[in-house]
Coordinates of N, CA and C in Angstrom, one line a residue:
M13 N 20.9 3.4 6.1 CA 20.0 3.5 5.0 C 18.8 2.6 5.2
V14 N 17.6 3.1 5.0 CA 16.4 2.3 5.1 C 15.8 2.1 3.7
H15 N 15.6 0.9 3.3 CA 15.0 0.6 2.0 C 13.5 0.3 2.2
V16 N 12.7 1.3 1.7 CA 11.3 1.3 1.9 C 10.6 0.6 0.7
I17 N 9.8 -0.4 0.9 CA 9.2 -1.1 -0.2 C 7.7 -1.1 0.0
D18 N 7.0 -0.4 -0.9 CA 5.5 -0.2 -0.8 C 5.0 0.1 -2.2
D19 N 3.9 -0.5 -2.6 CA 3.3 -0.2 -3.9 C 2.6 1.1 -3.9
D20 N 2.3 1.6 -2.7 CA 1.6 2.9 -2.6 C 2.6 4.0 -2.6
E21 N 2.7 4.7 -3.7 CA 3.7 5.8 -3.9 C 3.6 6.9 -2.8
D22 N 2.4 7.2 -2.4 CA 2.3 8.3 -1.4 C 2.8 7.8 0.0
V23 N 2.6 6.6 0.3 CA 3.2 6.0 1.6 C 4.7 6.0 1.5
S24 N 5.2 5.5 0.5 CA 6.7 5.5 0.3 C 7.3 6.9 0.4
W25 N 6.7 7.8 -0.3 CA 7.2 9.2 -0.2 C 7.1 9.8 1.2
A26 N 6.0 9.5 1.9 CA 5.9 10.1 3.2 C 6.9 9.5 4.2
V27 N 7.1 8.2 4.1 CA 8.0 7.5 5.0 C 9.5 8.0 4.7
A28 N 9.8 8.0 3.4 CA 11.2 8.5 3.0 C 11.4 9.9 3.5
T29 N 10.4 10.8 3.3 CA 10.5 12.2 3.8 C 10.8 12.2 5.3
L30 N 10.0 11.5 6.0 CA 10.2 11.4 7.5 C 11.6 11.0 7.9
L31 N 12.0 9.9 7.2 CA 13.3 9.4 7.6 C 14.5 10.4 7.2
E32 N 14.4 11.0 6.0 CA 15.4 12.0 5.6 C 15.4 13.1 6.6
A33 N 14.2 13.6 7.1 CA 14.1 14.7 8.0 C 14.8 14.3 9.3
A34 N 14.7 13.0 9.7 CA 15.3 12.5 10.9 C 16.8 12.2 10.8
G35 N 17.3 12.4 9.6 CA 18.7 12.2 9.4 C 19.1 10.8 9.0
T36 N 18.1 10.0 8.5 CA 18.3 8.7 8.0 C 18.1 8.6 6.6
P37 N 19.1 8.2 5.8 CA 18.9 8.1 4.3 C 17.9 7.0 4.0
A38 N 17.1 7.2 2.9 CA 16.1 6.3 2.6 C 16.0 6.1 1.1
R39 N 15.7 4.9 0.6 CA 15.5 4.7 -0.8 C 14.2 3.9 -1.0
T40 N 13.4 4.2 -2.0 CA 12.1 3.6 -2.1 C 12.1 2.7 -3.3
Y41 N 11.2 1.7 -3.2 CA 11.0 0.7 -4.3 C 9.5 0.4 -4.4
A42 N 9.0 0.3 -5.6 CA 7.5 0.1 -5.8 C 7.1 -1.3 -5.6
S43 N 8.0 -2.2 -5.5 CA 7.6 -3.6 -5.4 C 8.7 -4.4 -4.8
A44 N 8.4 -5.6 -4.3 CA 9.4 -6.5 -3.7 C 10.4 -6.9 -4.9
G45 N 9.8 -7.2 -6.1 CA 10.6 -7.6 -7.2 C 11.7 -6.5 -7.5
E46 N 11.3 -5.3 -7.5 CA 12.2 -4.2 -7.8 C 13.4 -4.2 -6.8
F47 N 13.0 -4.4 -5.5 CA 14.1 -4.4 -4.5 C 15.0 -5.6 -4.7
L48 N 14.5 -6.7 -5.0 CA 15.3 -7.9 -5.2 C 16.2 -7.8 -6.4
E49 N 15.8 -7.1 -7.5 CA 16.6 -6.8 -8.6 C 17.8 -5.9 -8.3
C50 N 17.5 -5.0 -7.4 CA 18.6 -4.0 -7.0 C 19.5 -4.6 -5.9
L51 N 19.1 -5.6 -5.2 CA 19.8 -6.1 -4.0 C 21.2 -6.4 -4.3
P52 N 21.6 -7.1 -5.4 CA 23.0 -7.4 -5.5 C 23.9 -6.2 -5.6
S53 N 23.4 -5.1 -6.0 CA 24.3 -3.9 -6.2 C 24.2 -2.9 -5.0
L54 N 23.5 -3.3 -4.0 CA 23.3 -2.4 -2.8 C 24.5 -2.5 -1.9
E55 N 24.9 -1.4 -1.3 CA 26.0 -1.4 -0.3 C 25.5 -1.5 1.1
W56 N 26.0 -2.4 1.9 CA 25.5 -2.7 3.2 C 26.5 -2.5 4.3
S57 N 27.7 -2.0 3.9 CA 28.8 -2.0 4.8 C 28.5 -1.1 6.0
A58 N 27.7 -0.1 5.8 CA 27.3 0.9 6.9 C 26.0 0.4 7.6
G59 N 25.6 -0.8 7.3 CA 24.4 -1.3 8.0 C 23.1 -0.8 7.2
G60 N 22.0 -0.9 7.9 CA 20.7 -0.5 7.3 C 19.7 -1.6 7.5
C61 N 18.5 -1.3 7.0 CA 17.4 -2.3 7.2 C 16.4 -2.1 6.1
V62 N 15.5 -3.0 6.0 CA 14.4 -3.0 5.0 C 13.1 -2.8 5.8
L63 N 12.3 -1.9 5.2 CA 10.9 -1.6 5.7 C 10.0 -2.0 4.6
T64 N 9.2 -3.0 4.8 CA 8.3 -3.4 3.6 C 6.9 -3.6 4.1
D65 N 6.0 -3.2 3.1 CA 4.6 -3.5 3.4 C 4.4 -5.0 3.2
I66 N 3.3 -5.5 3.8 CA 3.0 -7.0 3.7 C 2.2 -7.2 2.5
R67 N 1.1 -6.4 2.3 CA 0.1 -6.7 1.3 C 0.4 -5.8 0.1
M68 N 1.0 -6.5 -0.9 CA 1.4 -5.9 -2.2 C 1.0 -6.8 -3.4
P69 N 0.6 -6.3 -4.5 CA 0.3 -7.1 -5.7 C 1.6 -7.9 -6.1
G70 N 1.4 -9.0 -6.7 CA 2.5 -9.9 -7.1 C 3.2 -10.5 -5.9
K71 N 4.5 -10.3 -5.8 CA 5.2 -10.8 -4.6 C 5.0 -9.9 -3.4
D72 N 4.4 -10.5 -2.4 CA 4.1 -9.7 -1.2 C 5.2 -9.8 -0.2
G73 N 5.0 -9.2 1.0 CA 6.0 -9.1 2.0 C 6.5 -10.4 2.5
L74 N 5.6 -11.3 2.7 CA 6.0 -12.7 3.1 C 6.8 -13.4 2.1
D75 N 6.4 -13.3 0.8 CA 7.3 -13.8 -0.2 C 8.7 -13.3 -0.2
L76 N 8.7 -11.9 0.0 CA 10.0 -11.3 0.1 C 10.9 -11.8 1.2
L77 N 10.3 -12.0 2.4 CA 11.0 -12.6 3.5 C 11.6 -14.0 3.2
H78 N 10.8 -14.8 2.5 CA 11.2 -16.1 2.2 C 12.4 -16.1 1.2
D79 N 12.3 -15.1 0.2 CA 13.3 -15.0 -0.8 C 14.6 -14.5 -0.1
L80 N 14.5 -13.6 0.8 CA 15.7 -13.1 1.5 C 16.3 -14.2 2.4
R81 N 15.5 -15.0 3.0 CA 16.0 -16.1 3.8 C 16.8 -17.0 2.9
R82 N 16.3 -17.4 1.7 CA 17.0 -18.3 0.8 C 18.3 -17.7 0.4
Q83 N 18.4 -16.4 0.3 CA 19.6 -15.7 -0.2 C 20.6 -15.4 1.0
G84 N 20.2 -15.8 2.2 CA 21.1 -15.6 3.3 C 21.2 -14.1 3.8
F85 N 20.2 -13.3 3.5 CA 20.2 -11.9 3.8 C 20.2 -11.8 5.3
R86 N 21.2 -10.9 5.8 CA 21.4 -10.9 7.3 C 21.1 -9.5 7.9
H87 N 20.3 -8.7 7.2 CA 20.0 -7.4 7.8 C 18.5 -7.4 8.2
P88 N 18.2 -6.5 9.2 CA 16.8 -6.5 9.8 C 15.8 -6.1 8.7
V89 N 14.6 -6.8 8.8 CA 13.5 -6.5 8.0 C 12.3 -6.2 8.9
V90 N 11.7 -5.0 8.8 CA 10.5 -4.6 9.6 C 9.4 -4.6 8.6
V91 N 8.3 -5.2 9.0 CA 7.1 -5.2 8.1 C 6.0 -4.3 8.6
M92 N 5.3 -3.7 7.6 CA 4.1 -2.9 7.9 C 2.9 -3.7 7.6
T93 N 2.0 -3.8 8.6 CA 0.8 -4.6 8.5 C -0.4 -3.7 8.7
A94 N -1.6 -4.2 8.3 CA -2.8 -3.4 8.5 C -3.1 -3.5 10.0
H95 N -3.7 -2.5 10.6 CA -4.1 -2.5 12.0 C -4.9 -3.7 12.4
G96 N -4.5 -4.4 13.4 CA -5.3 -5.6 13.8 C -5.0 -6.8 13.1
D97 N -4.1 -6.8 12.1 CA -3.8 -8.0 11.3 C -2.7 -8.8 12.1
I98 N -3.0 -9.2 13.2 CA -2.0 -9.9 14.1 C -1.5 -11.2 13.5
A99 N -2.4 -12.0 12.9 CA -2.0 -13.3 12.3 C -0.9 -13.1 11.3
T100 N -1.0 -12.1 10.4 CA 0.0 -11.8 9.4 C 1.3 -11.4 10.0
A101 N 1.2 -10.5 11.0 CA 2.4 -10.1 11.7 C 3.2 -11.2 12.3
V102 N 2.4 -12.2 12.9 CA 3.1 -13.3 13.5 C 3.7 -14.2 12.4
R103 N 3.0 -14.4 11.3 CA 3.6 -15.2 10.2 C 4.9 -14.5 9.7
A104 N 4.9 -13.2 9.6 CA 6.1 -12.5 9.2 C 7.3 -12.6 10.1
M105 N 7.0 -12.6 11.4 CA 8.1 -12.7 12.4 C 8.6 -14.2 12.4
K106 N 7.7 -15.1 12.2 CA 8.2 -16.5 12.1 C 9.0 -16.7 10.8
A107 N 8.7 -15.9 9.8 CA 9.5 -16.0 8.5 C 10.8 -15.2 8.6
G108 N 11.0 -14.5 9.7 CA 12.3 -13.8 9.9 C 12.3 -12.3 10.1
A109 N 11.1 -11.7 10.0 CA 11.0 -10.3 10.3 C 11.5 -10.0 11.7
S110 N 12.2 -8.9 11.8 CA 12.7 -8.5 13.2 C 11.7 -7.8 14.0
D111 N 10.7 -7.2 13.3 CA 9.6 -6.5 14.0 C 8.5 -6.2 13.0
F112 N 7.4 -5.7 13.6 CA 6.3 -5.2 12.7 C 5.8 -3.9 13.3
I113 N 5.1 -3.2 12.4 CA 4.5 -2.0 12.8 C 3.1 -1.9 12.1
E114 N 2.1 -1.5 12.8 CA 0.8 -1.5 12.3 C 0.4 -0.1 11.6
K115 N -0.2 -0.2 10.5 CA -0.7 1.0 9.8 C -2.1 1.3 10.4
P116 N -2.4 2.6 10.5 CA -1.6 3.8 10.4 C -0.7 3.9 11.6
F117 N 0.6 4.3 11.4 CA 1.5 4.4 12.5 C 1.9 5.8 12.9
D118 N 2.3 6.0 14.1 CA 2.8 7.3 14.6 C 4.2 7.4 14.1
D119 N 4.6 8.7 13.7 CA 5.9 8.9 13.2 C 7.0 8.5 14.2
E120 N 6.8 8.8 15.5 CA 7.9 8.5 16.4 C 8.0 7.0 16.7
V121 N 6.8 6.3 16.6 CA 6.8 4.9 16.8 C 7.6 4.2 15.6
L122 N 7.4 4.7 14.4 CA 8.1 4.2 13.3 C 9.6 4.4 13.4
L123 N 10.0 5.6 13.7 CA 11.4 5.9 13.9 C 12.0 5.1 15.0
S124 N 11.3 4.9 16.1 CA 11.9 4.2 17.2 C 12.0 2.7 16.8
T125 N 11.0 2.2 16.1 CA 11.1 0.8 15.7 C 12.3 0.5 14.7
L126 N 12.5 1.4 13.8 CA 13.6 1.2 12.9 C 14.9 1.4 13.5
R127 N 15.0 2.4 14.4 CA 16.3 2.5 15.2 C 16.7 1.3 16.0
T128 N 15.6 0.7 16.6 CA 15.9 -0.5 17.4 C 16.3 -1.6 16.5
A129 N 15.6 -1.8 15.4 CA 16.0 -2.9 14.4 C 17.4 -2.7 13.9
M130 N 17.8 -1.5 13.6 CA 19.2 -1.3 13.1 C 20.2 -1.4 14.1
A131 N 19.9 -1.2 15.4 CA 20.8 -1.2 16.5 C 21.2 -2.7 16.9
G132 N 20.3 -3.6 16.5 CA 20.5 -5.0 16.9 C 21.6 -5.7 16.0
P133 N 22.0 -6.8 16.5 CA 23.1 -7.6 15.7 C 22.5 -8.1 14.5
P134 N 23.3 -8.3 13.4 CA 22.7 -8.9 12.2 C 22.4 -10.3 12.4
G135 N 21.5 -10.8 11.7 CA 21.1 -12.2 11.8 C 20.4 -12.7 10.5
E136 N 20.3 -14.0 10.3 CA 19.7 -14.5 9.1 C 18.2 -14.7 9.3
P137 N 17.4 -14.0 8.5 CA 15.9 -14.1 8.7 C 15.5 -15.6 8.5
G138 N 14.6 -16.0 9.3 CA 14.0 -17.3 9.1 C 14.7 -18.4 9.8
A139 N 15.8 -18.1 10.4 CA 16.6 -19.2 11.1 C 16.0 -19.3 12.5
L140 N 14.8 -19.8 12.6 CA 14.1 -19.8 13.9 C 14.7 -20.8 14.9
D141 N 15.3 -21.8 14.4 CA 15.9 -22.8 15.3 C 17.3 -22.6 15.6
D142 N 17.9 -21.4 15.1 CA 19.3 -21.1 15.5 C 19.4 -20.7 16.9
P143 N 20.5 -21.0 17.6 CA 20.7 -20.6 19.0 C 20.8 -19.0 19.0
P144 N 20.5 -18.4 20.2 CA 20.6 -17.0 20.3 C 22.1 -16.6 20.0
R145 N 22.2 -15.4 19.4 CA 23.5 -15.0 18.8 C 24.4 -14.4 19.9
N146 N 23.9 -13.8 21.0 CA 24.8 -13.3 22.0 C 24.1 -13.3 23.3
A147 N 24.8 -12.9 24.4 CA 24.3 -12.9 25.7 C 23.1 -12.0 25.9
S148 N 23.1 -10.8 25.3 CA 22.0 -9.9 25.4 C 20.7 -10.5 24.9
Q149 N 20.8 -11.1 23.7 CA 19.7 -11.7 23.1 C 19.1 -12.9 24.0
R150 N 20.0 -13.7 24.5 CA 19.6 -14.8 25.4 C 18.8 -14.2 26.6
T151 N 19.4 -13.1 27.1 CA 18.7 -12.5 28.3 C 17.3 -12.0 27.9
D152 N 17.2 -11.3 26.8 CA 15.9 -10.8 26.3 C 14.9 -11.9 26.2
I153 N 15.3 -13.0 25.6 CA 14.4 -14.2 25.4 C 14.0 -14.8 26.7
A154 N 15.0 -14.9 27.6 CA 14.6 -15.4 28.9 C 13.6 -14.6 29.7
R155 N 13.8 -13.3 29.6 CA 12.9 -12.3 30.3 C 11.5 -12.4 29.6
A156 N 11.5 -12.5 28.3 CA 10.2 -12.6 27.6 C 9.5 -13.9 28.1
A157 N 10.2 -15.0 28.1 CA 9.6 -16.3 28.5 C 9.1 -16.2 30.0
E158 N 9.9 -15.5 30.8 CA 9.4 -15.4 32.2 C 8.1 -14.6 32.3
R159 N 8.0 -13.6 31.5 CA 6.8 -12.7 31.6 C 5.6 -13.5 31.0
V160 N 5.8 -14.2 29.9 CA 4.7 -15.0 29.3 C 4.3 -16.1 30.3
A161 N 5.2 -16.6 31.0 CA 4.9 -17.7 32.0 C 4.0 -17.3 33.1
T162 N 3.9 -15.9 33.3 CA 3.1 -15.4 34.4 C 1.6 -15.4 34.0
L163 N 1.3 -15.7 32.7 CA -0.1 -15.7 32.3 C -0.8 -16.9 32.8
S164 N -2.1 -16.7 33.1 CA -2.9 -17.8 33.5 C -3.2 -18.7 32.3
P165 N -3.6 -19.9 32.5 CA -3.9 -20.8 31.3 C -4.9 -20.2 30.4
R166 N -6.0 -19.5 30.9 CA -7.0 -18.9 30.0 C -6.4 -17.7 29.3
E167 N -5.6 -16.9 30.0 CA -5.0 -15.8 29.3 C -4.1 -16.2 28.2
R168 N -3.4 -17.3 28.4 CA -2.5 -17.9 27.4 C -3.3 -18.4 26.2
E169 N -4.5 -19.0 26.5 CA -5.3 -19.5 25.4 C -5.8 -18.3 24.5
V170 N -6.3 -17.3 25.2 CA -6.8 -16.1 24.5 C -5.7 -15.5 23.6
L171 N -4.5 -15.4 24.2 CA -3.3 -14.8 23.4 C -3.0 -15.7 22.2
E172 N -3.0 -17.0 22.4 CA -2.6 -17.9 21.3 C -3.6 -17.8 20.2
L173 N -4.9 -17.8 20.5 CA -6.0 -17.8 19.5 C -6.0 -16.4 18.8
A174 N -5.8 -15.4 19.5 CA -5.7 -14.0 18.9 C -4.6 -13.9 17.9
M175 N -3.4 -14.6 18.3 CA -2.3 -14.6 17.4 C -2.5 -15.4 16.1
E176 N -3.6 -16.2 16.1 CA -4.0 -16.9 14.9 C -4.9 -16.1 14.0
G177 N -5.2 -14.9 14.5 CA -6.0 -13.9 13.7 C -7.5 -14.1 14.0
K178 N -7.9 -14.8 15.1 CA -9.3 -15.0 15.4 C -9.8 -13.9 16.2
P179 N -11.0 -13.3 15.8 CA -11.6 -12.2 16.5 C -12.2 -12.7 17.8
S180 N -12.5 -11.7 18.7 CA -13.0 -12.1 20.0 C -14.3 -12.9 20.0
K181 N -15.1 -12.7 19.0 CA -16.4 -13.5 18.9 C -16.0 -15.0 18.7
V182 N -15.1 -15.3 17.8 CA -14.7 -16.6 17.5 C -14.0 -17.3 18.7
I183 N -13.1 -16.5 19.3 CA -12.3 -17.0 20.5 C -13.3 -17.3 21.6
G184 N -14.3 -16.4 21.8 CA -15.3 -16.7 22.8 C -16.1 -18.0 22.6
F185 N -16.4 -18.2 21.3 CA -17.2 -19.4 20.9 C -16.3 -20.6 21.2
E186 N -15.1 -20.6 20.8 CA -14.2 -21.8 21.0 C -13.9 -22.1 22.5
L187 N -13.9 -21.0 23.3 CA -13.6 -21.2 24.7 C -14.8 -21.3 25.6
G188 N -16.0 -21.1 25.0 CA -17.2 -21.1 25.7 C -17.4 -19.9 26.7
I189 N -16.9 -18.8 26.2 CA -17.1 -17.6 27.0 C -17.6 -16.5 26.1
S190 N -18.1 -15.3 26.7 CA -18.6 -14.3 25.9 C -17.5 -13.4 25.2
P191 N -17.8 -12.8 24.1 CA -16.8 -11.9 23.5 C -16.3 -10.8 24.5
R192 N -17.2 -10.3 25.3 CA -16.8 -9.3 26.3 C -15.8 -9.9 27.3
T193 N -16.0 -11.1 27.7 CA -15.0 -11.8 28.6 C -13.7 -11.9 27.9
V194 N -13.7 -12.2 26.6 CA -12.4 -12.3 25.9 C -11.7 -11.0 26.0
E195 N -12.4 -9.9 25.8 CA -11.8 -8.6 25.8 C -11.2 -8.3 27.2
V196 N -11.9 -8.8 28.3 CA -11.4 -8.6 29.6 C -10.1 -9.4 29.8
Y197 N -10.0 -10.6 29.2 CA -8.8 -11.3 29.3 C -7.7 -10.7 28.6
R198 N -8.0 -10.1 27.4 CA -6.9 -9.4 26.6 C -6.4 -8.2 27.5
I199 N -7.2 -7.5 28.1 CA -6.8 -6.4 29.0 C -5.9 -6.9 30.1
K200 N -6.4 -8.0 30.7 CA -5.7 -8.5 31.9 C -4.3 -9.1 31.5
L201 N -4.2 -9.8 30.3 CA -2.9 -10.3 29.9 C -1.9 -9.2 29.6
M202 N -2.4 -8.1 29.0 CA -1.6 -7.0 28.6 C -1.0 -6.4 29.9
A203 N -1.9 -6.3 30.9 CA -1.4 -5.7 32.2 C -0.4 -6.6 32.9
R204 N -0.6 -7.9 32.8 CA 0.3 -8.9 33.4 C 1.6 -8.9 32.7
L205 N 1.6 -8.7 31.4 CA 2.9 -8.7 30.6 C 3.6 -7.3 30.7
G206 N 2.9 -6.3 31.2 CA 3.4 -5.0 31.3 C 3.6 -4.3 30.0
V207 N 2.6 -4.5 29.1 CA 2.7 -3.8 27.8 C 1.5 -2.9 27.6
G208 N 1.6 -2.0 26.6 CA 0.6 -1.0 26.4 C -0.4 -1.3 25.3
S209 N -0.1 -2.3 24.5 CA -0.9 -2.7 23.4 C -0.9 -4.2 23.1
F210 N -1.8 -4.7 22.4 CA -1.9 -6.1 22.1 C -0.7 -6.5 21.2
A211 N -0.4 -5.5 20.3 CA 0.8 -5.8 19.4 C 2.0 -6.1 20.2
E212 N 2.3 -5.3 21.3 CA 3.4 -5.5 22.1 C 3.4 -6.9 22.8
A213 N 2.2 -7.3 23.2 CA 2.0 -8.6 23.8 C 2.4 -9.7 22.8
V214 N 2.0 -9.5 21.5 CA 2.4 -10.5 20.4 C 3.9 -10.5 20.2
R215 N 4.5 -9.4 20.2 CA 6.0 -9.3 20.1 C 6.7 -10.1 21.2
L216 N 6.2 -9.9 22.4 CA 6.8 -10.6 23.5 C 6.6 -12.1 23.4
A217 N 5.4 -12.5 23.0 CA 5.1 -14.0 22.9 C 6.0 -14.6 21.8
V218 N 6.1 -13.9 20.7 CA 6.9 -14.4 19.6 C 8.4 -14.5 20.0
L219 N 8.9 -13.5 20.7 CA 10.2 -13.5 21.2 C 10.5 -14.7 22.1
A220 N 9.5 -14.9 23.0 CA 9.7 -16.0 24.0 C 9.6 -17.4 23.3
Q221 N 8.8 -17.5 22.2 CA 8.7 -18.8 21.6 C 9.7 -19.0 20.5
Y222 N 10.1 -18.0 19.7 CA 10.9 -18.2 18.6 C 12.3 -17.5 18.7
G223 N 12.5 -16.7 19.7 CA 13.7 -16.0 19.8 C 13.9 -14.8 18.9
R224 N 12.8 -14.2 18.5 CA 12.9 -13.0 17.6 C 11.6 -12.2 17.8

């Protein structure tokens, strides 16, 4: 079961319809508050995950992650972020999200992301200083760290500043290089990490640093 939380009814309906067509039951909620109210009565014995938008009126996705952490919620949470909103995605993963997906997203990318999240071992969101839960996770973290370690000092600087949400123009100003050169470094670091998008580079960096 995937619990879809989004204040946009059209988005919730479209995601739920896609999931149902793919053979995955889905339930929608119009707000984080509505989901939290229903949480005590939900059945999790068969597993499942939460798919939540980040930007919602009232309690947003980050607030939800913090609330779930306090409650000891141990199921995966995938967040939906605006395209290019890397800083928010990083904050969500630091708060315990298992992954993020950028809107607008491809159907297959969404399904693959959710399947991967639900296939992983349960863990407590937000426990960033906890030791890895199993050998497979330790291996993934070690491999991510090895790949990030191949970056040059300047490539690492560009990646870290971009993860703070800074655009190329600002990064270039801080590093004393042109915005075009920043873009070249982004392309180079993606190639060195063996990823096809900057979002994947961010996932790898967060995994290496925080173990998620």
